[in-house]
PDB file of C-alpha atoms in Angstrom:
ATOM      1  CA  MET A   1     -54.877 182.228 -79.367  1.00 93.00           C
ATOM      2  CA  GLU A   2     -54.065 179.387 -81.765  1.00 96.00           C
ATOM      3  CA  HIS A   3     -56.375 177.567 -84.161  1.00 97.00           C
ATOM      4  CA  ARG A   4     -56.390 174.727 -86.640  1.00 96.00           C
ATOM      5  CA  ILE A   5     -58.782 175.578 -89.467  1.00 98.00           C
ATOM      6  CA  PRO A   6     -59.889 173.069 -92.132  1.00 97.00           C
ATOM      7  CA  VAL A   7     -59.701 174.695 -95.585  1.00 97.00           C
ATOM      8  CA  ALA A   8     -59.917 171.710 -97.953  1.00 95.00           C
ATOM      9  CA  PRO A   9     -60.441 167.944 -97.673  1.00 95.00           C
ATOM     10  CA  GLY A  10     -57.584 166.658 -95.517  1.00 95.00           C
ATOM     11  CA  VAL A  11     -55.974 170.105 -95.193  1.00 97.00           C
ATOM     12  CA  GLU A  12     -55.830 172.171 -92.002  1.00 98.00           C
ATOM     13  CA  LEU A  13     -54.032 175.446 -91.498  1.00 98.00           C
ATOM     14  CA  TRP A  14     -52.444 176.561 -88.251  1.00 98.00           C
ATOM     15  CA  ALA A  15     -53.375 180.134 -87.348  1.00 98.00           C
ATOM     16  CA  GLU A  16     -52.687 182.479 -84.470  1.00 98.00           C
ATOM     17  CA  GLU A  17     -54.468 185.675 -83.523  1.00 98.00           C
ATOM     18  CA  ARG A  18     -53.740 188.478 -81.118  1.00 97.00           C
ATOM     19  CA  GLY A  19     -55.255 191.822 -80.287  1.00 98.00           C
ATOM     20  CA  ASP A  20     -58.802 192.809 -79.361  1.00 98.00           C
ATOM     21  CA  PRO A  21     -61.245 190.253 -80.867  1.00 97.00           C
ATOM     22  CA  ALA A  22     -63.675 193.121 -81.476  1.00 97.00           C
ATOM     23  CA  ALA A  23     -61.147 195.213 -83.427  1.00 98.00           C
ATOM     24  CA  PRO A  24     -61.109 195.308 -87.234  1.00 98.00           C
ATOM     25  CA  PRO A  25     -59.478 192.055 -88.424  1.00 98.00           C
ATOM     26  CA  LEU A  26     -56.153 192.078 -90.272  1.00 98.00           C
ATOM     27  CA  LEU A  27     -54.820 188.979 -92.030  1.00 99.00           C
ATOM     28  CA  LEU A  28     -51.075 188.581 -92.658  1.00 99.00           C
ATOM     29  CA  VAL A  29     -50.230 186.471 -95.732  1.00 98.00           C
ATOM     30  CA  MET A  30     -46.588 185.371 -95.890  1.00 98.00           C
ATOM     31  CA  GLY A  31     -44.543 184.476 -98.967  1.00 97.00           C
ATOM     32  CA  ALA A  32     -43.607 181.209-100.603  1.00 96.00           C
ATOM     33  CA  ASN A  33     -42.417 178.298 -98.468  1.00 95.00           C
ATOM     34  CA  ALA A  34     -42.514 180.523 -95.379  1.00 97.00           C
ATOM     35  CA  SER A  35     -44.270 179.987 -92.065  1.00 97.00           C
ATOM     36  CA  GLY A  36     -46.427 182.715 -90.616  1.00 98.00           C
ATOM     37  CA  LEU A  37     -43.818 183.029 -87.872  1.00 98.00           C
ATOM     38  CA  VAL A  38     -41.614 184.893 -90.344  1.00 98.00           C
ATOM     39  CA  TRP A  39     -43.770 187.950 -89.658  1.00 98.00           C
ATOM     40  CA  PRO A  40     -41.730 189.757 -86.966  1.00 98.00           C
ATOM     41  CA  GLU A  41     -43.185 189.684 -83.475  1.00 98.00           C
ATOM     42  CA  ALA A  42     -42.693 193.434 -83.158  1.00 98.00           C
ATOM     43  CA  LEU A  43     -44.708 194.034 -86.333  1.00 98.00           C
ATOM     44  CA  VAL A  44     -47.532 191.749 -85.214  1.00 98.00           C
ATOM     45  CA  ASP A  45     -47.645 193.414 -81.792  1.00 98.00           C
ATOM     46  CA  ARG A  46     -47.667 196.905 -83.302  1.00 98.00           C
ATOM     47  CA  LEU A  47     -50.565 196.078 -85.636  1.00 98.00           C
ATOM     48  CA  ALA A  48     -52.415 194.330 -82.797  1.00 98.00           C
ATOM     49  CA  ARG A  49     -52.764 197.699 -81.034  1.00 98.00           C
ATOM     50  CA  GLN A  50     -55.583 198.528 -83.456  1.00 97.00           C
ATOM     51  CA  HIS A  51     -56.466 195.186 -85.067  1.00 98.00           C
ATOM     52  CA  ARG A  52     -57.418 191.596 -84.444  1.00 98.00           C
ATOM     53  CA  VAL A  53     -54.294 190.298 -86.200  1.00 98.00           C
ATOM     54  CA  VAL A  54     -54.272 186.828 -87.736  1.00 98.00           C
ATOM     55  CA  ARG A  55     -51.175 185.147 -89.130  1.00 98.00           C
ATOM     56  CA  TYR A  56     -51.080 181.589 -90.386  1.00 98.00           C
ATOM     57  CA  ASP A  57     -48.998 178.855 -91.954  1.00 98.00           C
ATOM     58  CA  HIS A  58     -49.660 178.084 -95.599  1.00 98.00           C
ATOM     59  CA  ARG A  59     -50.029 174.453 -96.571  1.00 97.00           C
ATOM     60  CA  ASP A  60     -46.660 172.686 -96.406  1.00 96.00           C
ATOM     61  CA  THR A  61     -45.200 175.181 -93.932  1.00 97.00           C
ATOM     62  CA  GLY A  62     -45.053 175.394 -90.154  1.00 97.00           C
ATOM     63  CA  ARG A  63     -47.734 173.383 -88.402  1.00 97.00           C
ATOM     64  CA  SER A  64     -50.154 173.233 -91.318  1.00 98.00           C
ATOM     65  CA  THR A  65     -50.860 170.047 -93.291  1.00 97.00           C
ATOM     66  CA  ARG A  66     -48.111 168.732 -95.544  1.00 95.00           C
ATOM     67  CA  ALA A  67     -50.341 168.326 -98.568  1.00 92.00           C
ATOM     68  CA  TYR A  68     -48.404 168.703-101.810  1.00 96.00           C
ATOM     69  CA  ALA A  69     -46.813 165.244-101.965  1.00 92.00           C
ATOM     70  CA  VAL A  70     -50.235 163.620-101.583  1.00 92.00           C
ATOM     71  CA  ALA A  71     -52.379 166.055-103.573  1.00 92.00           C
ATOM     72  CA  PRO A  72     -50.488 168.649-105.676  1.00 95.00           C
ATOM     73  CA  TYR A  73     -52.162 172.042-105.826  1.00 95.00           C
ATOM     74  CA  ALA A  74     -51.885 175.343-107.641  1.00 96.00           C
ATOM     75  CA  VAL A  75     -50.652 178.692-106.322  1.00 96.00           C
ATOM     76  CA  ARG A  76     -54.188 180.058-106.747  1.00 97.00           C
ATOM     77  CA  ASP A  77     -55.422 177.409-104.287  1.00 97.00           C
ATOM     78  CA  LEU A  78     -53.404 179.159-101.593  1.00 98.00           C
ATOM     79  CA  ALA A  79     -55.524 182.270-102.154  1.00 98.00           C
ATOM     80  CA  THR A  80     -58.668 180.180-101.714  1.00 98.00           C
ATOM     81  CA  ASP A  81     -57.161 178.867 -98.480  1.00 98.00           C
ATOM     82  CA  ALA A  82     -57.016 182.436 -97.153  1.00 98.00           C
ATOM     83  CA  VAL A  83     -60.736 182.931 -97.813  1.00 98.00           C
ATOM     84  CA  ARG A  84     -61.620 179.648 -96.130  1.00 98.00           C
ATOM     85  CA  LEU A  85     -59.428 180.594 -93.193  1.00 98.00           C
ATOM     86  CA  LEU A  86     -61.446 183.793 -92.781  1.00 98.00           C
ATOM     87  CA  ASP A  87     -64.608 181.704 -92.989  1.00 98.00           C
ATOM     88  CA  GLY A  88     -63.331 179.360 -90.290  1.00 98.00           C
ATOM     89  CA  LEU A  89     -62.551 182.275 -88.002  1.00 98.00           C
ATOM     90  CA  GLY A  90     -65.939 183.886 -88.575  1.00 98.00           C
ATOM     91  CA  ILE A  91     -64.431 186.936 -90.268  1.00 98.00           C
ATOM     92  CA  ASP A  92     -66.571 188.550 -92.947  1.00 98.00           C
ATOM     93  CA  ARG A  93     -64.174 191.270 -94.111  1.00 98.00           C
ATOM     94  CA  ALA A  94     -60.534 191.876 -93.226  1.00 98.00           C
ATOM     95  CA  HIS A  95     -57.628 194.103 -93.988  1.00 98.00           C
ATOM     96  CA  VAL A  96     -55.152 191.841 -95.781  1.00 98.00           C
ATOM     97  CA  VAL A  97     -51.372 192.287 -95.939  1.00 99.00           C
ATOM     98  CA  GLY A  98     -49.274 190.135 -98.278  1.00 98.00           C
ATOM     99  CA  MET A  99     -45.515 189.881 -98.743  1.00 98.00           C
ATOM    100  CA  SER A 100     -43.808 188.423-101.828  1.00 98.00           C
ATOM    101  CA  MET A 101     -45.930 185.446-102.977  1.00 97.00           C
ATOM    102  CA  GLY A 102     -48.359 186.606-100.307  1.00 98.00           C
ATOM    103  CA  GLY A 103     -48.722 189.775-102.385  1.00 98.00           C
ATOM    104  CA  THR A 104     -49.587 187.621-105.385  1.00 97.00           C
ATOM    105  CA  LEU A 105     -52.271 185.888-103.336  1.00 98.00           C
ATOM    106  CA  VAL A 106     -53.661 189.222-102.128  1.00 98.00           C
ATOM    107  CA  GLN A 107     -53.970 190.372-105.746  1.00 98.00           C
ATOM    108  CA  LEU A 108     -55.984 187.238-106.522  1.00 98.00           C
ATOM    109  CA  LEU A 109     -58.204 188.064-103.543  1.00 98.00           C
ATOM    110  CA  LEU A 110     -58.669 191.593-104.896  1.00 98.00           C
ATOM    111  CA  LEU A 111     -59.904 190.128-108.172  1.00 98.00           C
ATOM    112  CA  ASP A 112     -61.956 187.186-106.946  1.00 98.00           C
ATOM    113  CA  HIS A 113     -63.100 188.133-103.428  1.00 98.00           C
ATOM    114  CA  PRO A 114     -63.126 191.946-103.127  1.00 98.00           C
ATOM    115  CA  ASP A 115     -66.165 191.726-100.865  1.00 98.00           C
ATOM    116  CA  ARG A 116     -64.012 190.014 -98.226  1.00 98.00           C
ATOM    117  CA  LEU A 117     -61.375 192.780 -98.083  1.00 98.00           C
ATOM    118  CA  ARG A 118     -61.584 196.029 -96.128  1.00 98.00           C
ATOM    119  CA  SER A 119     -58.209 197.016 -97.594  1.00 98.00           C
ATOM    120  CA  ALA A 120     -55.115 195.466 -99.142  1.00 98.00           C
ATOM    121  CA  THR A 121     -51.425 196.082 -98.560  1.00 98.00           C
ATOM    122  CA  VAL A 122     -48.758 194.367-100.659  1.00 98.00           C
ATOM    123  CA  LEU A 123     -45.005 194.534-100.233  1.00 98.00           C
ATOM    124  CA  ALA A 124     -41.891 193.115-101.887  1.00 98.00           C
ATOM    125  CA  THR A 125     -44.025 191.708-104.692  1.00 97.00           C
ATOM    126  CA  SER A 126     -44.833 192.151-108.377  1.00 96.00           C
ATOM    127  CA  ALA A 127     -48.023 192.542-110.359  1.00 97.00           C
ATOM    128  CA  LEU A 128     -49.802 189.468-111.632  1.00 96.00           C
ATOM    129  CA  GLY A 129     -48.241 188.631-114.980  1.00 92.00           C
ATOM    130  CA  SER A 130     -44.826 190.138-114.167  1.00 91.00           C
ATOM    131  CA  GLY A 131     -41.730 189.092-112.246  1.00 83.00           C
ATOM    132  CA  LEU A 132     -42.106 185.649-110.680  1.00 80.00           C
ATOM    133  CA  ALA A 133     -45.820 185.832-111.600  1.00 77.00           C
ATOM    134  CA  ASP A 134     -44.961 186.172-115.308  1.00 76.00           C
ATOM    135  CA  VAL A 135     -46.323 182.816-116.437  1.00 69.00           C
ATOM    136  CA  ALA A 136     -46.319 183.727-120.127  1.00 66.00           C
ATOM    137  CA  GLY A 137     -42.727 184.989-120.055  1.00 69.00           C
ATOM    138  CA  ASP A 138     -43.493 188.214-121.913  1.00 68.00           C
ATOM    139  CA  SER A 139     -42.944 190.865-119.219  1.00 77.00           C
ATOM    140  CA  ASP A 140     -40.104 193.303-119.780  1.00 87.00           C
ATOM    141  CA  LEU A 141     -39.705 194.027-116.063  1.00 93.00           C
ATOM    142  CA  PRO A 142     -36.603 192.672-114.292  1.00 93.00           C
ATOM    143  CA  GLY A 143     -36.564 189.278-112.659  1.00 92.00           C
ATOM    144  CA  PRO A 144     -34.727 188.207-109.501  1.00 95.00           C
ATOM    145  CA  ALA A 145     -31.033 188.994-109.256  1.00 96.00           C
ATOM    146  CA  PRO A 146     -28.794 186.245-110.685  1.00 96.00           C
ATOM    147  CA  HIS A 147     -27.053 185.638-107.344  1.00 97.00           C
ATOM    148  CA  VAL A 148     -30.437 184.965-105.709  1.00 97.00           C
ATOM    149  CA  LEU A 149     -31.532 182.635-108.509  1.00 96.00           C
ATOM    150  CA  GLY A 150     -28.248 180.786-108.197  1.00 96.00           C
ATOM    151  CA  TYR A 151     -28.723 180.337-104.456  1.00 97.00           C
ATOM    152  CA  TRP A 152     -32.278 179.072-104.943  1.00 95.00           C
ATOM    153  CA  ALA A 153     -30.898 176.181-106.991  1.00 94.00           C
ATOM    154  CA  SER A 154     -29.750 174.579-103.736  1.00 94.00           C
ATOM    155  CA  MET A 155     -33.023 175.199-101.871  1.00 92.00           C
ATOM    156  CA  GLY A 156     -34.254 171.609-101.776  1.00 87.00           C
ATOM    157  CA  GLU A 157     -30.949 169.887-101.070  1.00 92.00           C
ATOM    158  CA  GLU A 158     -30.621 167.617 -98.064  1.00 92.00           C
ATOM    159  CA  ARG A 159     -28.746 169.237 -95.180  1.00 95.00           C
ATOM    160  CA  ASP A 160     -28.296 168.469 -91.511  1.00 95.00           C
ATOM    161  CA  PRO A 161     -30.095 170.868 -89.135  1.00 95.00           C
ATOM    162  CA  GLU A 162     -27.081 173.083 -88.512  1.00 97.00           C
ATOM    163  CA  ALA A 163     -26.282 173.344 -92.212  1.00 97.00           C
ATOM    164  CA  GLU A 164     -29.923 174.129 -92.948  1.00 96.00           C
ATOM    165  CA  LEU A 165     -29.907 176.968 -90.424  1.00 97.00           C
ATOM    166  CA  ALA A 166     -26.741 178.349 -91.989  1.00 98.00           C
ATOM    167  CA  TRP A 167     -28.330 178.101 -95.453  1.00 97.00           C
ATOM    168  CA  ARG A 168     -31.404 179.995 -94.303  1.00 97.00           C
ATOM    169  CA  VAL A 169     -29.425 182.768 -92.626  1.00 98.00           C
ATOM    170  CA  GLU A 170     -27.332 183.260 -95.758  1.00 98.00           C
ATOM    171  CA  HIS A 171     -30.529 183.280 -97.802  1.00 98.00           C
ATOM    172  CA  TRP A 172     -31.908 186.091 -95.655  1.00 98.00           C
ATOM    173  CA  ARG A 173     -28.636 187.995 -96.060  1.00 98.00           C
ATOM    174  CA  LEU A 174     -29.001 187.852 -99.829  1.00 98.00           C
ATOM    175  CA  LEU A 175     -32.667 188.835 -99.676  1.00 98.00           C
ATOM    176  CA  ASN A 176     -32.050 191.678 -97.227  1.00 98.00           C
ATOM    177  CA  GLY A 177     -29.841 193.588 -99.653  1.00 97.00           C
ATOM    178  CA  ASP A 178     -27.443 196.313 -98.615  1.00 96.00           C
ATOM    179  CA  GLY A 179     -29.862 199.122 -97.791  1.00 97.00           C
ATOM    180  CA  VAL A 180     -30.174 198.379 -94.067  1.00 97.00           C
ATOM    181  CA  PRO A 181     -27.821 196.491 -91.742  1.00 96.00           C
ATOM    182  CA  PHE A 182     -28.111 192.708 -91.670  1.00 98.00           C
ATOM    183  CA  ASP A 183     -27.754 190.979 -88.296  1.00 98.00           C
ATOM    184  CA  PRO A 184     -27.092 187.232 -88.736  1.00 98.00           C
ATOM    185  CA  ALA A 185     -28.003 186.571 -85.092  1.00 98.00           C
ATOM    186  CA  GLU A 186     -31.435 188.158 -85.594  1.00 98.00           C
ATOM    187  CA  PHE A 187     -32.252 185.885 -88.518  1.00 98.00           C
ATOM    188  CA  ARG A 188     -30.727 182.803 -86.946  1.00 98.00           C
ATOM    189  CA  ALA A 189     -33.021 183.335 -83.954  1.00 98.00           C
ATOM    190  CA  LEU A 190     -35.945 183.768 -86.338  1.00 98.00           C
ATOM    191  CA  GLU A 191     -35.211 180.498 -88.120  1.00 98.00           C
ATOM    192  CA  GLU A 192     -34.657 178.678 -84.846  1.00 98.00           C
ATOM    193  CA  ARG A 193     -38.183 179.735 -83.863  1.00 98.00           C
ATOM    194  CA  VAL A 194     -39.527 178.595 -87.233  1.00 98.00           C
ATOM    195  CA  VAL A 195     -37.827 175.203 -86.914  1.00 97.00           C
ATOM    196  CA  ALA A 196     -39.091 174.732 -83.349  1.00 97.00           C
ATOM    197  CA  HIS A 197     -42.585 175.759 -84.449  1.00 97.00           C
ATOM    198  CA  SER A 198     -42.709 173.378 -87.417  1.00 96.00           C
ATOM    199  CA  GLY A 199     -40.869 170.514 -85.708  1.00 95.00           C
ATOM    200  CA  SER A 200     -38.593 170.050 -88.695  1.00 92.00           C
ATOM    201  CA  ALA A 201     -35.492 171.646 -90.168  1.00 91.00           C
ATOM    202  CA  ARG A 202     -36.290 170.267 -93.618  1.00 89.00           C
ATOM    203  CA  SER A 203     -36.395 173.005 -96.239  1.00 85.00           C
ATOM    204  CA  PRO A 204     -39.956 173.492 -97.573  1.00 89.00           C
ATOM    205  CA  VAL A 205     -40.134 173.683-101.381  1.00 93.00           C
ATOM    206  CA  ALA A 206     -43.760 172.799-102.258  1.00 92.00           C
ATOM    207  CA  HIS A 207     -44.733 176.309-103.333  1.00 94.00           C
ATOM    208  CA  ALA A 208     -41.915 176.402-105.872  1.00 92.00           C
ATOM    209  CA  LEU A 209     -43.471 173.291-107.428  1.00 91.00           C
ATOM    210  CA  ALA A 210     -47.102 174.455-107.298  1.00 94.00           C
ATOM    211  CA  ASP A 211     -48.874 175.079-110.609  1.00 94.00           C
ATOM    212  CA  PRO A 212     -48.724 178.830-111.449  1.00 93.00           C
ATOM    213  CA  ALA A 213     -51.613 178.660-113.946  1.00 92.00           C
ATOM    214  CA  GLY A 214     -54.261 181.296-113.398  1.00 91.00           C
ATOM    215  CA  ILE A 215     -52.067 184.078-112.011  1.00 93.00           C
ATOM    216  CA  ASP A 216     -51.335 185.828-115.326  1.00 93.00           C
ATOM    217  CA  ARG A 217     -54.187 188.289-114.740  1.00 95.00           C
ATOM    218  CA  GLY A 218     -52.494 191.661-114.548  1.00 94.00           C
ATOM    219  CA  ALA A 219     -54.889 193.302-116.996  1.00 95.00           C
ATOM    220  CA  GLU A 220     -57.766 192.727-114.579  1.00 97.00           C
ATOM    221  CA  LEU A 221     -56.163 194.754-111.792  1.00 97.00           C
ATOM    222  CA  ALA A 222     -57.308 198.050-113.320  1.00 97.00           C
ATOM    223  CA  ALA A 223     -60.815 197.262-112.087  1.00 96.00           C
ATOM    224  CA  VAL A 224     -59.749 197.005-108.412  1.00 97.00           C
ATOM    225  CA  ARG A 225     -61.621 199.389-106.146  1.00 96.00           C
ATOM    226  CA  VAL A 226     -60.552 198.056-102.749  1.00 97.00           C
ATOM    227  CA  PRO A 227     -58.239 200.616-101.077  1.00 98.00           C
ATOM    228  CA  THR A 228     -54.757 199.282-101.795  1.00 98.00           C
ATOM    229  CA  LEU A 229     -51.339 200.264-100.497  1.00 98.00           C
ATOM    230  CA  VAL A 230     -48.257 199.173-102.451  1.00 98.00           C
ATOM    231  CA  VAL A 231     -45.053 199.227-100.414  1.00 98.00           C
ATOM    232  CA  GLU A 232     -41.884 199.628-102.430  1.00 98.00           C
ATOM    233  CA  ALA A 233     -38.755 197.889-101.158  1.00 98.00           C
ATOM    234  CA  PRO A 234     -36.042 199.716-103.118  1.00 98.00           C
ATOM    235  CA  GLU A 235     -33.285 197.203-102.295  1.00 98.00           C
ATOM    236  CA  ASP A 236     -35.383 194.105-103.093  1.00 98.00           C
ATOM    237  CA  PRO A 237     -33.291 191.664-105.185  1.00 98.00           C
ATOM    238  CA  VAL A 238     -36.348 189.530-106.031  1.00 97.00           C
ATOM    239  CA  ASN A 239     -38.835 192.183-107.169  1.00 97.00           C
ATOM    240  CA  PRO A 240     -36.606 195.209-107.707  1.00 97.00           C
ATOM    241  CA  PRO A 241     -37.801 198.628-108.834  1.00 97.00           C
ATOM    242  CA  PRO A 242     -39.797 199.456-110.851  1.00 97.00           C
ATOM    243  CA  HIS A 243     -42.036 196.506-109.840  1.00 97.00           C
ATOM    244  CA  ALA A 244     -43.841 198.350-107.038  1.00 98.00           C
ATOM    245  CA  ALA A 245     -44.428 201.459-109.142  1.00 97.00           C
ATOM    246  CA  HIS A 246     -45.672 199.259-111.981  1.00 97.00           C
ATOM    247  CA  LEU A 247     -48.117 197.466-109.684  1.00 97.00           C
ATOM    248  CA  ALA A 248     -49.439 200.737-108.249  1.00 98.00           C
ATOM    249  CA  ALA A 249     -49.906 202.109-111.772  1.00 97.00           C
ATOM    250  CA  VAL A 250     -51.656 198.953-112.991  1.00 96.00           C
ATOM    251  CA  ILE A 251     -54.132 199.061-110.122  1.00 96.00           C
ATOM    252  CA  GLY A 252     -54.540 202.773-110.671  1.00 85.00           C
ATOM    253  CA  SER A 253     -56.369 203.489-107.433  1.00 87.00           C
ATOM    254  CA  ALA A 254     -53.445 202.228-105.343  1.00 97.00           C
ATOM    255  CA  ARG A 255     -51.170 204.393-103.238  1.00 98.00           C
ATOM    256  CA  LEU A 256     -47.406 203.851-103.330  1.00 98.00           C
ATOM    257  CA  VAL A 257     -45.074 204.317-100.365  1.00 98.00           C
ATOM    258  CA  THR A 258     -41.377 203.527-100.101  1.00 98.00           C
ATOM    259  CA  ILE A 259     -39.601 202.102 -97.054  1.00 98.00           C
ATOM    260  CA  PRO A 260     -36.025 203.386 -97.476  1.00 98.00           C
ATOM    261  CA  GLY A 261     -33.396 200.639 -97.519  1.00 98.00           C
ATOM    262  CA  MET A 262     -35.890 197.784 -97.407  1.00 98.00           C
ATOM    263  CA  GLY A 263     -35.107 194.602 -99.318  1.00 98.00           C
ATOM    264  CA  HIS A 264     -36.887 191.252 -99.468  1.00 98.00           C
ATOM    265  CA  ALA A 265     -36.696 190.697 -95.720  1.00 98.00           C
ATOM    266  CA  LEU A 266     -38.120 192.207 -92.549  1.00 98.00           C
ATOM    267  CA  PRO A 267     -35.197 193.084 -90.260  1.00 98.00           C
ATOM    268  CA  ALA A 268     -35.753 195.176 -87.154  1.00 98.00           C
ATOM    269  CA  ALA A 269     -34.657 198.325 -89.001  1.00 97.00           C
ATOM    270  CA  VAL A 270     -37.733 198.328 -91.279  1.00 98.00           C
ATOM    271  CA  VAL A 271     -40.397 197.105 -88.857  1.00 98.00           C
ATOM    272  CA  GLU A 272     -41.367 200.487 -87.407  1.00 98.00           C
ATOM    273  CA  PRO A 273     -41.747 202.390 -90.706  1.00 98.00           C
ATOM    274  CA  LEU A 274     -43.522 199.414 -92.283  1.00 98.00           C
ATOM    275  CA  ALA A 275     -45.912 199.055 -89.339  1.00 98.00           C
ATOM    276  CA  ASP A 276     -46.618 202.792 -89.392  1.00 98.00           C
ATOM    277  CA  ALA A 277     -47.414 202.709 -93.125  1.00 98.00           C
ATOM    278  CA  ILE A 278     -49.773 199.741 -92.776  1.00 98.00           C
ATOM    279  CA  ALA A 279     -51.464 201.129 -89.664  1.00 98.00           C
ATOM    280  CA  ALA A 280     -52.018 204.534 -91.258  1.00 98.00           C
ATOM    281  CA  HIS A 281     -53.531 202.903 -94.340  1.00 98.00           C
ATOM    282  CA  THR A 282     -55.932 200.694 -92.411  1.00 98.00           C
ATOM    283  CA  ALA A 283     -56.897 203.469 -90.006  1.00 98.00           C
ATOM    284  CA  ALA A 284     -57.833 205.740 -92.897  1.00 98.00           C
ATOM    285  CA  VAL A 285     -59.933 202.990 -94.455  1.00 97.00           C
ATOM    286  CA  ASP A 286     -61.655 202.177 -91.167  1.00 97.00           C
ATOM    287  CA  ALA A 287     -62.449 205.842 -90.584  1.00 95.00           C
ATOM    288  CA  GLU A 288     -64.070 206.008 -94.010  1.00 87.00           C
ATOM    289  CA  ASP A 289     -65.592 202.531 -94.028  1.00 75.00           C
ATOM    290  CA  GLY A 290     -67.216 202.556 -90.623  1.00 63.00           C
ATOM    291  CA  PRO A 291     -67.185 199.980 -87.836  1.00 53.00           C
ATOM    292  CA  ARG A 292     -68.685 196.985 -89.677  1.00 49.00           C
ATOM    293  CA  LEU A 293     -67.179 194.006 -87.869  1.00 48.00           C
ATOM    294  CA  PRO A 294     -65.766 191.441 -87.486  1.00 50.00           C
TER     295      PRO A 294
END
């Protein structure tokens, strides 16, 4: 089932849900400049066995409103969008899973809207105030690999559709790392679906331009009490170790699991162990938390 949910004046988000509408809700929050379709179908289907799964397009991605050129916004506004999306779908509390920048947004939700979260899972991300979320520039944790930063310099360049597809596939190869096999055909098919879904092959860059103010809040994470799972991607070239261990330690109550070979991508090889880790985490929380729905 697809929806268009208003979240701000002149801004609507595309969302899709699957699974039993009466099951505990689970919201998937994708990373920067990425459509919700980047979540693998196999992962969504696996989680939908026990959840009402919702994935969506951030502003300026997929079928959601292209907003930045008209009304620039901050990264933190994307976290508010997630709350308003839950409101629009009539969901009081949800399990929330965030990847990369989506993990940053989930951390903001943990701080500002803990009452809306049944649990949190973050993967391939860094703690607020470190890595790409290091607004002050004083973290001693490693940043993205130089070869990835160099490739990002060409992100917004004009390319014809075929060249853009090639750029995106190569980008995924770099993000995937060397820990698990990379299949160019798998990621080309993914990006072909994303392009068909959005109706444009133009490279989205709005989130790289969005104001990062207000996300340097790592010290506040120690107060988090929402059950949180931190997934370490040991081959991640964007948020490499020890980012995941640092985040789990900062939160304190978080649990850390490692998906062997995982980088900053979701190829078929990591879907099953990732889905199992998320499903086990949410099932344990639901068993403890009770059946309060939606």
